[in-house]
Amino acid sequence: MTVNRDKTGVRRAVFTPVDTLARVDAVVRRLGDAIDLGLLADGEQLPGESDLAAQLGVSTVTLREALMALRQRGLVTTRRGRGGGSFVTVPDGPAEDRLLARLADWSTEELRDLADHWAAVSGAAARLAARRTEPADLRQLQRSLGELMDAKDSGARSRIYGRFHVELAAAAQSARLTREEVTLQTEVGALLRLVLHDDVLLADAADRHRAVISAVHDGADDRARALAEECVQTSMARLIELRLGPAGGASGPGPKEAPDGQQPPSRKRRIGAA
């Protein structure tokens, strides 16, 4: 899988249909994360409203609400008249601040559900890769591991982390699992910047990736599956811990949720709200 193909596949996943009841939220998350991941460049023009709504599988009304929310966040600028349209705007200031605000839009219940889904996909990919991949075919995974260890910027770290899991699915020789991993990265990849900025956490993630490669190399399919699942669940658990940070504190997005993952009744997010 070449870098160009990876980029094309990732960009295609940005504009695949969303499949959640809270469709405005889903579109905002999808496009917002793509902007923070650098999949959509500063100044890039988005497809026209009708085309973009069709690609995302939502109504034009839903899309317009999502674009309005993105404009309010400073991520999209709309120009009228000839040559107009909606354009990507990467705002000034730390991306971490925007990501903390975005993390607050997720309930811990949603994050746990996402973690379970992602772990299942990566675990299945690792198990199949251990059965189907020859040792010589692990160069891509080893290259990504090396780049992850060398990366200094949290944005680069999150992209390489996600690419590793996409390449793991590709090593499983499963087109469906690969597409699912790409889609998952557009959903959660940007948020991983919040945990991978820490050098200690980066070293732990690199060790886990190294263990997955070793298990795949040895053909130990059950061990590879368990290690891949553990890798994902550990990273997502740290995101959940951050989501449950002290309300209003500098290190967490708040508001704090109950242990069962539900927000207090007076502060629950409205379904469909941007």
Short mmCIF file of C-alpha atoms in Angstrom, two decimals:
data_model
loop_
_atom_site.label_atom_id
_atom_site.label_comp_id
_atom_site.label_asym_id
_atom_site.label_seq_id
_atom_site.Cartn_x
_atom_site.Cartn_y
_atom_site.Cartn_z
CA MET A 1 0.00 0.00 0.00
CA THR A 2 1.65 3.24 -1.10
CA VAL A 3 1.45 6.57 0.68
CA ASN A 4 -0.62 7.98 -2.19
CA ARG A 5 -3.10 5.16 -1.94
CA ASP A 6 -3.30 5.61 1.83
CA LYS A 7 -4.03 9.30 1.41
CA THR A 8 -6.65 8.67 -1.26
CA GLY A 9 -8.33 6.03 0.87
CA VAL A 10 -8.37 8.23 3.95
CA ARG A 11 -9.79 11.20 2.05
CA ARG A 12 -12.45 8.97 0.51
CA ALA A 13 -13.48 7.85 4.00
CA VAL A 14 -13.87 11.48 5.08
CA PHE A 15 -16.80 11.79 2.66
CA THR A 16 -18.47 8.38 3.17
CA PRO A 17 -22.03 8.35 4.61
CA VAL A 18 -22.46 8.92 8.33
CA ASP A 19 -24.64 6.39 10.13
CA THR A 20 -25.72 7.87 13.44
CA LEU A 21 -29.00 9.36 14.65
CA ALA A 22 -27.22 12.55 15.73
CA ARG A 23 -26.33 13.36 12.14
CA VAL A 24 -25.40 17.02 12.64
CA ASP A 25 -22.95 16.00 15.37
CA ALA A 26 -21.62 13.22 13.15
CA VAL A 27 -20.90 15.57 10.24
CA VAL A 28 -19.27 18.14 12.53
CA ARG A 29 -17.07 15.47 14.09
CA ARG A 30 -16.16 13.90 10.75
CA LEU A 31 -15.13 17.13 9.05
CA GLY A 32 -13.66 18.73 12.18
CA ASP A 33 -11.42 15.74 12.87
CA ALA A 34 -10.37 15.61 9.22
CA ILE A 35 -9.29 19.24 9.45
CA ASP A 36 -7.33 18.70 12.67
CA LEU A 37 -5.68 15.59 11.20
CA GLY A 38 -4.59 17.58 8.16
CA LEU A 39 -6.66 15.43 5.79
CA LEU A 40 -8.39 18.62 4.64
CA ALA A 41 -5.93 21.45 4.09
CA ASP A 42 -6.21 25.08 5.12
CA GLY A 43 -8.00 26.99 2.33
CA GLU A 44 -9.27 23.84 0.61
CA GLN A 45 -12.75 24.16 -0.87
CA LEU A 46 -15.30 21.61 0.24
CA PRO A 47 -17.65 20.03 -2.31
CA GLY A 48 -20.84 21.94 -3.03
CA GLU A 49 -23.66 21.55 -0.52
CA SER A 50 -25.74 19.18 -2.65
CA ASP A 51 -22.76 16.97 -3.54
CA LEU A 52 -21.35 16.95 -0.01
CA ALA A 53 -24.74 16.14 1.54
CA ALA A 54 -25.16 13.25 -0.91
CA GLN A 55 -21.66 11.92 -0.21
CA LEU A 56 -22.23 12.03 3.55
CA GLY A 57 -25.72 10.56 3.25
CA VAL A 58 -27.49 13.45 4.98
CA SER A 59 -30.04 16.05 3.93
CA THR A 60 -28.93 19.50 2.79
CA VAL A 61 -30.67 20.94 5.87
CA THR A 62 -28.54 18.74 8.14
CA LEU A 63 -25.40 19.66 6.20
CA ARG A 64 -26.15 23.39 6.49
CA GLU A 65 -26.59 23.06 10.26
CA ALA A 66 -23.26 21.22 10.47
CA LEU A 67 -21.50 23.85 8.34
CA MET A 68 -22.92 26.56 10.58
CA ALA A 69 -21.51 24.76 13.64
CA LEU A 70 -18.14 24.44 11.90
CA ARG A 71 -18.19 28.16 11.06
CA GLN A 72 -18.89 28.95 14.71
CA ARG A 73 -15.83 26.89 15.64
CA GLY A 74 -13.72 28.75 13.10
CA LEU A 75 -13.05 25.64 11.03
CA VAL A 76 -14.99 26.64 7.91
CA THR A 77 -15.46 29.93 6.09
CA THR A 78 -18.30 30.44 3.61
CA ARG A 79 -17.96 32.90 0.74
CA ARG A 80 -20.85 34.06 -1.39
CA GLY A 81 -20.99 34.98 -5.03
CA ARG A 82 -18.90 33.86 -7.95
CA GLY A 83 -16.11 31.56 -6.85
CA GLY A 84 -17.80 31.17 -3.49
CA GLY A 85 -18.44 28.10 -1.38
CA SER A 86 -17.27 26.62 1.91
CA PHE A 87 -13.53 26.61 2.60
CA VAL A 88 -11.47 24.93 5.28
CA THR A 89 -9.98 27.32 7.84
CA VAL A 90 -7.39 26.08 10.30
CA PRO A 91 -7.70 28.49 13.24
CA ASP A 92 -4.81 29.96 15.17
CA GLY A 93 -4.08 28.68 18.64
CA PRO A 94 -3.28 25.24 20.04
CA ALA A 95 -5.13 22.37 18.39
CA GLU A 96 -5.28 20.70 21.80
CA ASP A 97 -7.72 23.36 23.03
CA ARG A 98 -10.07 22.63 20.12
CA LEU A 99 -9.71 18.89 20.66
CA LEU A 100 -10.55 19.18 24.35
CA ALA A 101 -13.70 21.06 23.41
CA ARG A 102 -14.52 18.36 20.87
CA LEU A 103 -13.86 15.60 23.38
CA ALA A 104 -16.45 17.19 25.65
CA ASP A 105 -19.04 16.51 22.92
CA TRP A 106 -18.57 12.78 23.48
CA SER A 107 -20.14 11.00 26.44
CA THR A 108 -18.03 8.32 28.09
CA GLU A 109 -20.67 5.82 27.01
CA GLU A 110 -20.05 6.77 23.37
CA LEU A 111 -16.27 6.59 23.85
CA ARG A 112 -16.50 3.14 25.43
CA ASP A 113 -18.71 1.92 22.60
CA LEU A 114 -16.24 3.31 20.06
CA ALA A 115 -13.36 1.64 21.92
CA ASP A 116 -15.14 -1.73 21.82
CA HIS A 117 -15.82 -1.41 18.10
CA TRP A 118 -12.28 -0.31 17.25
CA ALA A 119 -10.74 -3.03 19.41
CA ALA A 120 -12.87 -5.67 17.70
CA VAL A 121 -11.80 -4.47 14.24
CA SER A 122 -8.09 -4.22 15.10
CA GLY A 123 -8.15 -7.52 16.95
CA ALA A 124 -9.70 -9.31 13.98
CA ALA A 125 -7.16 -7.68 11.65
CA ALA A 126 -4.23 -8.76 13.83
CA ARG A 127 -5.49 -12.33 14.07
CA LEU A 128 -5.88 -12.62 10.30
CA ALA A 129 -2.55 -10.90 9.66
CA ALA A 130 -0.82 -13.48 11.87
CA ARG A 131 -2.36 -16.23 9.75
CA ARG A 132 -1.86 -14.72 6.30
CA THR A 133 1.17 -12.44 6.35
CA GLU A 134 4.71 -13.48 5.52
CA PRO A 135 7.54 -11.97 7.62
CA ALA A 136 8.78 -10.02 4.61
CA ASP A 137 5.38 -8.29 4.38
CA LEU A 138 5.78 -6.62 7.78
CA ARG A 139 8.06 -3.84 6.54
CA GLN A 140 5.26 -1.28 6.46
CA LEU A 141 4.34 -1.96 10.08
CA GLN A 142 7.99 -1.82 11.17
CA ARG A 143 8.47 1.44 9.26
CA SER A 144 5.46 2.98 11.00
CA LEU A 145 6.75 1.82 14.37
CA GLY A 146 10.08 3.54 13.73
CA GLU A 147 8.39 6.74 12.60
CA LEU A 148 6.12 6.70 15.65
CA MET A 149 9.11 6.48 17.98
CA ASP A 150 10.84 9.37 16.18
CA ALA A 151 7.81 11.67 15.84
CA LYS A 152 7.97 14.82 17.97
CA ASP A 153 4.67 16.49 17.07
CA SER A 154 1.45 15.12 18.59
CA GLY A 155 -0.33 15.50 15.25
CA ALA A 156 2.27 13.37 13.49
CA ARG A 157 2.12 10.82 16.29
CA SER A 158 -1.64 10.43 16.01
CA ARG A 159 -1.47 10.07 12.22
CA ILE A 160 1.25 7.40 12.42
CA TYR A 161 -0.58 5.58 15.23
CA GLY A 162 -3.70 5.41 13.09
CA ARG A 163 -1.74 4.45 9.99
CA PHE A 164 -0.27 1.49 11.86
CA HIS A 165 -3.75 0.08 12.48
CA VAL A 166 -4.76 0.69 8.86
CA GLU A 167 -1.62 -1.14 7.71
CA LEU A 168 -2.37 -3.97 10.14
CA ALA A 169 -5.74 -4.44 8.45
CA ALA A 170 -4.06 -4.29 5.04
CA ALA A 171 -1.63 -7.01 6.22
CA ALA A 172 -4.70 -9.12 7.03
CA GLN A 173 -5.52 -8.92 3.31
CA SER A 174 -9.04 -7.75 4.13
CA ALA A 175 -10.40 -4.84 2.11
CA ARG A 176 -13.41 -4.46 4.42
CA LEU A 177 -11.34 -4.34 7.59
CA THR A 178 -8.98 -1.85 5.97
CA ARG A 179 -11.86 0.44 4.98
CA GLU A 180 -13.30 0.17 8.49
CA GLU A 181 -9.96 1.11 10.05
CA VAL A 182 -9.68 4.14 7.75
CA THR A 183 -13.18 5.25 8.73
CA LEU A 184 -12.37 4.81 12.42
CA GLN A 185 -9.29 7.00 12.05
CA THR A 186 -11.38 9.84 10.64
CA GLU A 187 -13.58 9.52 13.73
CA VAL A 188 -11.07 9.18 16.57
CA GLY A 189 -7.63 9.85 15.10
CA ALA A 190 -7.49 13.56 15.91
CA LEU A 191 -8.50 12.97 19.54
CA LEU A 192 -5.49 10.69 20.05
CA ARG A 193 -3.32 13.81 19.93
CA LEU A 194 -4.54 14.46 23.45
CA VAL A 195 -2.85 11.34 24.83
CA LEU A 196 0.10 10.88 22.47
CA HIS A 197 1.70 14.26 23.24
CA ASP A 198 3.15 12.65 26.38
CA ASP A 199 6.50 10.94 25.75
CA VAL A 200 5.80 8.24 28.35
CA LEU A 201 2.48 7.37 26.74
CA LEU A 202 4.16 7.41 23.33
CA ALA A 203 6.77 4.92 24.51
CA ASP A 204 4.03 2.66 25.87
CA ALA A 205 2.14 2.81 22.56
CA ALA A 206 5.33 1.99 20.64
CA ASP A 207 5.99 -1.01 22.91
CA ARG A 208 2.46 -2.28 22.28
CA HIS A 209 2.86 -1.90 18.52
CA ARG A 210 6.17 -3.73 18.70
CA ALA A 211 4.49 -6.61 20.57
CA VAL A 212 1.74 -6.82 17.93
CA ILE A 213 4.33 -7.02 15.13
CA SER A 214 6.18 -9.75 17.01
CA ALA A 215 3.02 -11.82 17.47
CA VAL A 216 2.05 -11.39 13.81
CA HIS A 217 5.58 -12.36 12.76
CA ASP A 218 5.40 -15.52 14.90
CA GLY A 219 1.99 -16.48 13.51
CA ALA A 220 0.54 -16.35 17.04
CA ASP A 221 -2.95 -15.34 15.96
CA ASP A 222 -4.67 -15.36 19.37
CA ARG A 223 -1.82 -13.42 20.98
CA ALA A 224 -1.80 -10.91 18.12
CA ARG A 225 -5.55 -10.37 18.49
CA ALA A 226 -5.33 -9.89 22.25
CA LEU A 227 -2.39 -7.48 21.98
CA ALA A 228 -4.07 -5.37 19.27
CA GLU A 229 -7.27 -5.16 21.30
CA GLU A 230 -5.28 -4.19 24.40
CA CYS A 231 -3.42 -1.51 22.44
CA VAL A 232 -6.66 0.15 21.35
CA GLN A 233 -8.43 -0.21 24.69
CA THR A 234 -5.47 1.29 26.57
CA SER A 235 -5.39 4.40 24.36
CA MET A 236 -9.16 4.84 24.53
CA ALA A 237 -9.15 4.36 28.32
CA ARG A 238 -6.78 7.32 28.58
CA LEU A 239 -9.11 9.41 26.46
CA ILE A 240 -12.00 8.45 28.73
CA GLU A 241 -9.95 9.40 31.80
CA LEU A 242 -9.31 12.78 30.21
CA ARG A 243 -13.01 13.13 29.39
CA LEU A 244 -13.78 12.52 33.08
CA GLY A 245 -11.31 15.22 34.16
CA PRO A 246 -12.31 17.81 36.78
CA ALA A 247 -15.09 20.13 35.60
CA GLY A 248 -13.68 23.43 34.46
CA GLY A 249 -10.11 22.28 35.13
CA ALA A 250 -7.27 23.14 32.80
CA SER A 251 -6.48 19.49 32.17
CA GLY A 252 -9.93 18.26 31.28
CA PRO A 253 -12.87 19.29 29.13
CA GLY A 254 -15.65 18.79 31.73
CA PRO A 255 -18.42 18.51 32.66
CA LYS A 256 -17.64 15.53 34.83
CA GLU A 257 -19.87 12.50 34.26
CA ALA A 258 -21.23 9.86 36.52
CA PRO A 259 -19.30 6.55 36.72
CA ASP A 260 -21.86 4.87 34.46
CA GLY A 261 -20.88 7.20 31.62
CA GLN A 262 -24.06 9.30 31.74
CA GLN A 263 -23.97 13.06 32.06
CA PRO A 264 -25.92 14.68 34.89
CA PRO A 265 -29.60 15.15 33.84
CA SER A 266 -29.37 18.93 33.63
CA ARG A 267 -26.32 18.84 31.38
CA LYS A 268 -27.11 16.04 28.95
CA ARG A 269 -26.33 16.80 25.36
CA ARG A 270 -29.35 17.08 23.10
CA ILE A 271 -29.43 14.46 20.40
CA GLY A 272 -28.81 16.17 17.11
CA ALA A 273 -27.41 19.35 18.66
CA ALA A 274 -24.31 20.79 16.99
#
